Amino acid sequence: VRIRHGGRTLLHPGTLAAFETRLADAGFVRVHRACIVNIAHVHGRRPRAHGDAWLVLNDGSEVPLSRRYAAALARRMR
């Protein structure tokens, strides 16, 4: 698993599913089959084709948001 934090990228052994479970109570949510984000750092979203989107993070970086995970993100951001 690749972890981005404070401008650094760290590699950690394990699965994304395991991280998703461990970090759920800390405000992290799965937004794509390959991405988990801290919802406190989501600034907005930019539409893509077919209902998918890019999530724009506070630092200006973007991560994919798939239709499959959009509803879970919306529930957590209320």
PDB file of N, CA and C in Angstrom:
ATOM      1  N   VAL A   1       0.855  -1.176   0.000  1.00  0.00           N
ATOM      2  CA  VAL A   1       0.000   0.000   0.000  1.00  0.00           C
ATOM      3  C   VAL A   1       0.892   1.228   0.000  1.00  0.00           C
ATOM      4  N   ARG A   2       0.595   2.162  -0.890  1.00  0.00           N
ATOM      5  CA  ARG A   2       1.326   3.423  -0.959  1.00  0.00           C
ATOM      6  C   ARG A   2       0.536   4.456  -0.161  1.00  0.00           C
ATOM      7  N   ILE A   3       1.185   5.119   0.790  1.00  0.00           N
ATOM      8  CA  ILE A   3       0.551   6.112   1.651  1.00  0.00           C
ATOM      9  C   ILE A   3       1.169   7.470   1.342  1.00  0.00           C
ATOM     10  N   ARG A   4       0.313   8.443   1.026  1.00  0.00           N
ATOM     11  CA  ARG A   4       0.786   9.808   0.800  1.00  0.00           C
ATOM     12  C   ARG A   4       0.406  10.646   2.006  1.00  0.00           C
ATOM     13  N   HIS A   5       1.410  11.307   2.584  1.00  0.00           N
ATOM     14  CA  HIS A   5       1.172  12.120   3.773  1.00  0.00           C
ATOM     15  C   HIS A   5       2.196  13.237   3.832  1.00  0.00           C
ATOM     16  N   GLY A   6       1.712  14.459   3.939  1.00  0.00           N
ATOM     17  CA  GLY A   6       2.611  15.596   4.100  1.00  0.00           C
ATOM     18  C   GLY A   6       3.636  15.738   2.990  1.00  0.00           C
ATOM     19  N   GLY A   7       3.245  15.426   1.760  1.00  0.00           N
ATOM     20  CA  GLY A   7       4.174  15.545   0.645  1.00  0.00           C
ATOM     21  C   GLY A   7       5.109  14.367   0.485  1.00  0.00           C
ATOM     22  N   ARG A   8       5.012  13.397   1.361  1.00  0.00           N
ATOM     23  CA  ARG A   8       5.865  12.203   1.288  1.00  0.00           C
ATOM     24  C   ARG A   8       5.033  11.008   0.862  1.00  0.00           C
ATOM     25  N   THR A   9       5.686  10.042   0.255  1.00  0.00           N
ATOM     26  CA  THR A   9       5.048   8.791  -0.113  1.00  0.00           C
ATOM     27  C   THR A   9       5.762   7.664   0.612  1.00  0.00           C
ATOM     28  N   LEU A  10       4.987   6.871   1.339  1.00  0.00           N
ATOM     29  CA  LEU A  10       5.527   5.740   2.095  1.00  0.00           C
ATOM     30  C   LEU A  10       4.927   4.451   1.557  1.00  0.00           C
ATOM     31  N   LEU A  11       5.707   3.384   1.594  1.00  0.00           N
ATOM     32  CA  LEU A  11       5.204   2.075   1.220  1.00  0.00           C
ATOM     33  C   LEU A  11       5.040   1.246   2.479  1.00  0.00           C
ATOM     34  N   HIS A  12       3.901   0.557   2.577  1.00  0.00           N
ATOM     35  CA  HIS A  12       3.615  -0.254   3.760  1.00  0.00           C
ATOM     36  C   HIS A  12       3.032  -1.581   3.302  1.00  0.00           C
ATOM     37  N   PRO A  13       3.501  -2.682   3.879  1.00  0.00           N
ATOM     38  CA  PRO A  13       2.928  -3.975   3.493  1.00  0.00           C
ATOM     39  C   PRO A  13       1.494  -4.108   4.010  1.00  0.00           C
ATOM     40  N   GLY A  14       0.682  -4.792   3.285  1.00  0.00           N
ATOM     41  CA  GLY A  14      -0.701  -5.003   3.694  1.00  0.00           C
ATOM     42  C   GLY A  14      -1.623  -4.791   2.517  1.00  0.00           C
ATOM     43  N   THR A  15      -2.914  -4.892   2.795  1.00  0.00           N
ATOM     44  CA  THR A  15      -3.902  -4.703   1.736  1.00  0.00           C
ATOM     45  C   THR A  15      -4.678  -3.419   1.974  1.00  0.00           C
ATOM     46  N   LEU A  16      -5.224  -2.895   0.905  1.00  0.00           N
ATOM     47  CA  LEU A  16      -6.035  -1.695   1.013  1.00  0.00           C
ATOM     48  C   LEU A  16      -7.289  -1.971   1.849  1.00  0.00           C
ATOM     49  N   ALA A  17      -7.842  -3.169   1.717  1.00  0.00           N
ATOM     50  CA  ALA A  17      -9.023  -3.540   2.500  1.00  0.00           C
ATOM     51  C   ALA A  17      -8.723  -3.505   4.001  1.00  0.00           C
ATOM     52  N   ALA A  18      -7.549  -3.959   4.399  1.00  0.00           N
ATOM     53  CA  ALA A  18      -7.169  -3.929   5.811  1.00  0.00           C
ATOM     54  C   ALA A  18      -7.033  -2.489   6.307  1.00  0.00           C
ATOM     55  N   PHE A  19      -6.435  -1.631   5.493  1.00  0.00           N
ATOM     56  CA  PHE A  19      -6.318  -0.224   5.872  1.00  0.00           C
ATOM     57  C   PHE A  19      -7.686   0.439   5.947  1.00  0.00           C
ATOM     58  N   GLU A  20      -8.549   0.103   5.020  1.00  0.00           N
ATOM     59  CA  GLU A  20      -9.902   0.666   5.010  1.00  0.00           C
ATOM     60  C   GLU A  20     -10.616   0.355   6.322  1.00  0.00           C
ATOM     61  N   THR A  21     -10.513  -0.865   6.794  1.00  0.00           N
ATOM     62  CA  THR A  21     -11.148  -1.268   8.044  1.00  0.00           C
ATOM     63  C   THR A  21     -10.523  -0.555   9.238  1.00  0.00           C
ATOM     64  N   ARG A  22      -9.197  -0.505   9.272  1.00  0.00           N
ATOM     65  CA  ARG A  22      -8.505   0.106  10.411  1.00  0.00           C
ATOM     66  C   ARG A  22      -8.704   1.609  10.490  1.00  0.00           C
ATOM     67  N   LEU A  23      -8.892   2.265   9.357  1.00  0.00           N
ATOM     68  CA  LEU A  23      -8.948   3.733   9.343  1.00  0.00           C
ATOM     69  C   LEU A  23     -10.361   4.308   9.252  1.00  0.00           C
ATOM     70  N   ALA A  24     -11.366   3.467   9.170  1.00  0.00           N
ATOM     71  CA  ALA A  24     -12.747   3.949   9.005  1.00  0.00           C
ATOM     72  C   ALA A  24     -13.170   4.899  10.125  1.00  0.00           C
ATOM     73  N   ASP A  25     -12.830   4.596  11.351  1.00  0.00           N
ATOM     74  CA  ASP A  25     -13.219   5.444  12.485  1.00  0.00           C
ATOM     75  C   ASP A  25     -12.413   6.743  12.555  1.00  0.00           C
ATOM     76  N   ALA A  26     -11.343   6.827  11.787  1.00  0.00           N
ATOM     77  CA  ALA A  26     -10.504   8.025  11.785  1.00  0.00           C
ATOM     78  C   ALA A  26     -10.870   8.982  10.654  1.00  0.00           C
ATOM     79  N   GLY A  27     -11.994   8.730   9.963  1.00  0.00           N
ATOM     80  CA  GLY A  27     -12.446   9.641   8.927  1.00  0.00           C
ATOM     81  C   GLY A  27     -11.985   9.308   7.522  1.00  0.00           C
ATOM     82  N   PHE A  28     -11.489   8.109   7.316  1.00  0.00           N
ATOM     83  CA  PHE A  28     -11.062   7.696   5.989  1.00  0.00           C
ATOM     84  C   PHE A  28     -12.165   6.885   5.331  1.00  0.00           C
ATOM     85  N   VAL A  29     -12.300   7.037   4.021  1.00  0.00           N
ATOM     86  CA  VAL A  29     -13.331   6.319   3.270  1.00  0.00           C
ATOM     87  C   VAL A  29     -12.746   5.893   1.924  1.00  0.00           C
ATOM     88  N   ARG A  30     -13.185   4.744   1.470  1.00  0.00           N
ATOM     89  CA  ARG A  30     -12.741   4.247   0.162  1.00  0.00           C
ATOM     90  C   ARG A  30     -13.502   4.998  -0.917  1.00  0.00           C
ATOM     91  N   VAL A  31     -12.778   5.486  -1.920  1.00  0.00           N
ATOM     92  CA  VAL A  31     -13.396   6.258  -2.992  1.00  0.00           C
ATOM     93  C   VAL A  31     -13.170   5.636  -4.364  1.00  0.00           C
ATOM     94  N   HIS A  32     -12.346   4.611  -4.415  1.00  0.00           N
ATOM     95  CA  HIS A  32     -11.998   3.938  -5.669  1.00  0.00           C
ATOM     96  C   HIS A  32     -11.377   2.604  -5.282  1.00  0.00           C
ATOM     97  N   ARG A  33     -11.346   1.668  -6.197  1.00  0.00           N
ATOM     98  CA  ARG A  33     -10.779   0.362  -5.850  1.00  0.00           C
ATOM     99  C   ARG A  33      -9.321   0.471  -5.435  1.00  0.00           C
ATOM    100  N   ALA A  34      -8.671   1.567  -5.788  1.00  0.00           N
ATOM    101  CA  ALA A  34      -7.262   1.738  -5.469  1.00  0.00           C
ATOM    102  C   ALA A  34      -6.977   2.909  -4.531  1.00  0.00           C
ATOM    103  N   CYS A  35      -8.017   3.549  -3.968  1.00  0.00           N
ATOM    104  CA  CYS A  35      -7.786   4.763  -3.168  1.00  0.00           C
ATOM    105  C   CYS A  35      -8.687   4.849  -1.941  1.00  0.00           C
ATOM    106  N   ILE A  36      -8.077   5.265  -0.844  1.00  0.00           N
ATOM    107  CA  ILE A  36      -8.780   5.626   0.386  1.00  0.00           C
ATOM    108  C   ILE A  36      -8.324   7.041   0.726  1.00  0.00           C
ATOM    109  N   VAL A  37      -9.254   7.913   1.122  1.00  0.00           N
ATOM    110  CA  VAL A  37      -8.879   9.287   1.461  1.00  0.00           C
ATOM    111  C   VAL A  37      -9.441   9.680   2.820  1.00  0.00           C
ATOM    112  N   ASN A  38      -8.789  10.655   3.421  1.00  0.00           N
ATOM    113  CA  ASN A  38      -9.281  11.273   4.644  1.00  0.00           C
ATOM    114  C   ASN A  38     -10.290  12.334   4.216  1.00  0.00           C
ATOM    115  N   ILE A  39     -11.551  12.172   4.611  1.00  0.00           N
ATOM    116  CA  ILE A  39     -12.583  13.083   4.124  1.00  0.00           C
ATOM    117  C   ILE A  39     -12.383  14.518   4.609  1.00  0.00           C
ATOM    118  N   ALA A  40     -11.610  14.712   5.653  1.00  0.00           N
ATOM    119  CA  ALA A  40     -11.320  16.065   6.121  1.00  0.00           C
ATOM    120  C   ALA A  40     -10.448  16.831   5.130  1.00  0.00           C
ATOM    121  N   HIS A  41      -9.817  16.124   4.202  1.00  0.00           N
ATOM    122  CA  HIS A  41      -8.925  16.758   3.238  1.00  0.00           C
ATOM    123  C   HIS A  41      -9.527  16.853   1.843  1.00  0.00           C
ATOM    124  N   VAL A  42     -10.818  16.549   1.707  1.00  0.00           N
ATOM    125  CA  VAL A  42     -11.488  16.653   0.413  1.00  0.00           C
ATOM    126  C   VAL A  42     -12.003  18.083   0.246  1.00  0.00           C
ATOM    127  N   HIS A  43     -11.545  18.733  -0.807  1.00  0.00           N
ATOM    128  CA  HIS A  43     -11.931  20.117  -1.083  1.00  0.00           C
ATOM    129  C   HIS A  43     -13.138  20.188  -2.013  1.00  0.00           C
ATOM    130  N   GLY A  44     -13.218  19.284  -2.979  1.00  0.00           N
ATOM    131  CA  GLY A  44     -14.310  19.304  -3.935  1.00  0.00           C
ATOM    132  C   GLY A  44     -14.219  18.137  -4.888  1.00  0.00           C
ATOM    133  N   ARG A  45     -15.017  18.208  -5.944  1.00  0.00           N
ATOM    134  CA  ARG A  45     -14.970  17.146  -6.944  1.00  0.00           C
ATOM    135  C   ARG A  45     -15.144  17.739  -8.325  1.00  0.00           C
ATOM    136  N   ARG A  46     -14.538  17.066  -9.296  1.00  0.00           N
ATOM    137  CA  ARG A  46     -14.582  17.486 -10.692  1.00  0.00           C
ATOM    138  C   ARG A  46     -15.113  16.313 -11.506  1.00  0.00           C
ATOM    139  N   PRO A  47     -16.208  16.506 -12.236  1.00  0.00           N
ATOM    140  CA  PRO A  47     -16.829  15.400 -12.985  1.00  0.00           C
ATOM    141  C   PRO A  47     -15.913  14.806 -14.050  1.00  0.00           C
ATOM    142  N   ARG A  48     -16.086  13.504 -14.258  1.00  0.00           N
ATOM    143  CA  ARG A  48     -15.433  12.772 -15.349  1.00  0.00           C
ATOM    144  C   ARG A  48     -16.530  12.096 -16.162  1.00  0.00           C
ATOM    145  N   ALA A  49     -16.154  11.340 -17.121  1.00  0.00           N
ATOM    146  CA  ALA A  49     -17.108  10.635 -17.979  1.00  0.00           C
ATOM    147  C   ALA A  49     -17.826   9.523 -17.230  1.00  0.00           C
ATOM    148  N   HIS A  50     -19.037   9.222 -17.633  1.00  0.00           N
ATOM    149  CA  HIS A  50     -19.816   8.071 -17.163  1.00  0.00           C
ATOM    150  C   HIS A  50     -20.148   8.104 -15.679  1.00  0.00           C
ATOM    151  N   GLY A  51     -20.220   9.293 -15.078  1.00  0.00           N
ATOM    152  CA  GLY A  51     -20.624   9.407 -13.680  1.00  0.00           C
ATOM    153  C   GLY A  51     -19.494   9.335 -12.677  1.00  0.00           C
ATOM    154  N   ASP A  52     -18.292   9.034 -13.135  1.00  0.00           N
ATOM    155  CA  ASP A  52     -17.142   9.051 -12.238  1.00  0.00           C
ATOM    156  C   ASP A  52     -16.711  10.497 -12.018  1.00  0.00           C
ATOM    157  N   ALA A  53     -15.775  10.720 -11.101  1.00  0.00           N
ATOM    158  CA  ALA A  53     -15.302  12.078 -10.830  1.00  0.00           C
ATOM    159  C   ALA A  53     -13.875  12.028 -10.309  1.00  0.00           C
ATOM    160  N   TRP A  54     -13.255  13.180 -10.244  1.00  0.00           N
ATOM    161  CA  TRP A  54     -11.989  13.358  -9.547  1.00  0.00           C
ATOM    162  C   TRP A  54     -12.300  14.051  -8.237  1.00  0.00           C
ATOM    163  N   LEU A  55     -11.746  13.575  -7.146  1.00  0.00           N
ATOM    164  CA  LEU A  55     -11.826  14.308  -5.883  1.00  0.00           C
ATOM    165  C   LEU A  55     -10.632  15.229  -5.827  1.00  0.00           C
ATOM    166  N   VAL A  56     -10.881  16.489  -5.545  1.00  0.00           N
ATOM    167  CA  VAL A  56      -9.813  17.468  -5.409  1.00  0.00           C
ATOM    168  C   VAL A  56      -9.523  17.588  -3.920  1.00  0.00           C
ATOM    169  N   LEU A  57      -8.277  17.351  -3.549  1.00  0.00           N
ATOM    170  CA  LEU A  57      -7.878  17.425  -2.149  1.00  0.00           C
ATOM    171  C   LEU A  57      -7.378  18.827  -1.824  1.00  0.00           C
ATOM    172  N   ASN A  58      -7.279  19.120  -0.541  1.00  0.00           N
ATOM    173  CA  ASN A  58      -6.882  20.466  -0.099  1.00  0.00           C
ATOM    174  C   ASN A  58      -5.540  20.912  -0.660  1.00  0.00           C
ATOM    175  N   ASP A  59      -4.632  19.970  -0.930  1.00  0.00           N
ATOM    176  CA  ASP A  59      -3.321  20.336  -1.460  1.00  0.00           C
ATOM    177  C   ASP A  59      -3.326  20.490  -2.979  1.00  0.00           C
ATOM    178  N   GLY A  60      -4.506  20.341  -3.600  1.00  0.00           N
ATOM    179  CA  GLY A  60      -4.621  20.489  -5.048  1.00  0.00           C
ATOM    180  C   GLY A  60      -4.485  19.194  -5.827  1.00  0.00           C
ATOM    181  N   SER A  61      -4.057  18.134  -5.177  1.00  0.00           N
ATOM    182  CA  SER A  61      -3.945  16.856  -5.873  1.00  0.00           C
ATOM    183  C   SER A  61      -5.334  16.273  -6.111  1.00  0.00           C
ATOM    184  N   GLU A  62      -5.417  15.344  -7.041  1.00  0.00           N
ATOM    185  CA  GLU A  62      -6.694  14.731  -7.390  1.00  0.00           C
ATOM    186  C   GLU A  62      -6.577  13.219  -7.315  1.00  0.00           C
ATOM    187  N   VAL A  63      -7.647  12.586  -6.857  1.00  0.00           N
ATOM    188  CA  VAL A  63      -7.736  11.125  -6.827  1.00  0.00           C
ATOM    189  C   VAL A  63      -9.068  10.735  -7.459  1.00  0.00           C
ATOM    190  N   PRO A  64      -9.122   9.557  -8.072  1.00  0.00           N
ATOM    191  CA  PRO A  64     -10.370   9.156  -8.729  1.00  0.00           C
ATOM    192  C   PRO A  64     -11.458   8.801  -7.721  1.00  0.00           C
ATOM    193  N   LEU A  65     -12.691   9.153  -8.068  1.00  0.00           N
ATOM    194  CA  LEU A  65     -13.881   8.749  -7.316  1.00  0.00           C
ATOM    195  C   LEU A  65     -14.741   7.956  -8.270  1.00  0.00           C
ATOM    196  N   SER A  66     -14.953   6.687  -7.979  1.00  0.00           N
ATOM    197  CA  SER A  66     -15.780   5.866  -8.866  1.00  0.00           C
ATOM    198  C   SER A  66     -17.234   5.905  -8.414  1.00  0.00           C
ATOM    199  N   ARG A  67     -18.128   5.648  -9.358  1.00  0.00           N
ATOM    200  CA  ARG A  67     -19.564   5.621  -9.050  1.00  0.00           C
ATOM    201  C   ARG A  67     -19.863   4.624  -7.951  1.00  0.00           C
ATOM    202  N   ARG A  68     -19.134   3.535  -7.925  1.00  0.00           N
ATOM    203  CA  ARG A  68     -19.366   2.472  -6.940  1.00  0.00           C
ATOM    204  C   ARG A  68     -19.229   2.976  -5.506  1.00  0.00           C
ATOM    205  N   TYR A  69     -18.317   3.910  -5.259  1.00  0.00           N
ATOM    206  CA  TYR A  69     -18.040   4.382  -3.904  1.00  0.00           C
ATOM    207  C   TYR A  69     -18.596   5.779  -3.620  1.00  0.00           C
ATOM    208  N   ALA A  70     -19.220   6.415  -4.586  1.00  0.00           N
ATOM    209  CA  ALA A  70     -19.694   7.798  -4.419  1.00  0.00           C
ATOM    210  C   ALA A  70     -20.750   7.921  -3.322  1.00  0.00           C
ATOM    211  N   ALA A  71     -21.660   6.973  -3.225  1.00  0.00           N
ATOM    212  CA  ALA A  71     -22.715   7.054  -2.217  1.00  0.00           C
ATOM    213  C   ALA A  71     -22.143   6.952  -0.805  1.00  0.00           C
ATOM    214  N   ALA A  72     -21.170   6.082  -0.602  1.00  0.00           N
ATOM    215  CA  ALA A  72     -20.545   5.948   0.719  1.00  0.00           C
ATOM    216  C   ALA A  72     -19.825   7.239   1.099  1.00  0.00           C
ATOM    217  N   LEU A  73     -19.182   7.879   0.142  1.00  0.00           N
ATOM    218  CA  LEU A  73     -18.512   9.150   0.410  1.00  0.00           C
ATOM    219  C   LEU A  73     -19.543  10.217   0.793  1.00  0.00           C
ATOM    220  N   ALA A  74     -20.634  10.291   0.044  1.00  0.00           N
ATOM    221  CA  ALA A  74     -21.674  11.289   0.327  1.00  0.00           C
ATOM    222  C   ALA A  74     -22.241  11.104   1.729  1.00  0.00           C
ATOM    223  N   ARG A  75     -22.480   9.858   2.145  1.00  0.00           N
ATOM    224  CA  ARG A  75     -22.986   9.609   3.498  1.00  0.00           C
ATOM    225  C   ARG A  75     -22.006  10.060   4.564  1.00  0.00           C
ATOM    226  N   ARG A  76     -20.735   9.821   4.345  1.00  0.00           N
ATOM    227  CA  ARG A  76     -19.724  10.166   5.350  1.00  0.00           C
ATOM    228  C   ARG A  76     -19.450  11.665   5.421  1.00  0.00           C
ATOM    229  N   MET A  77     -19.729  12.399   4.338  1.00  0.00           N
ATOM    230  CA  MET A  77     -19.420  13.831   4.319  1.00  0.00           C
ATOM    231  C   MET A  77     -20.563  14.683   4.845  1.00  0.00           C
ATOM    232  N   ARG A  78     -21.664  14.112   5.229  1.00  0.00           N
ATOM    233  CA  ARG A  78     -22.798  14.896   5.748  1.00  0.00           C
ATOM    234  C   ARG A  78     -22.501  15.472   7.083  1.00  0.00           C
TER     235      ARG A  78
END
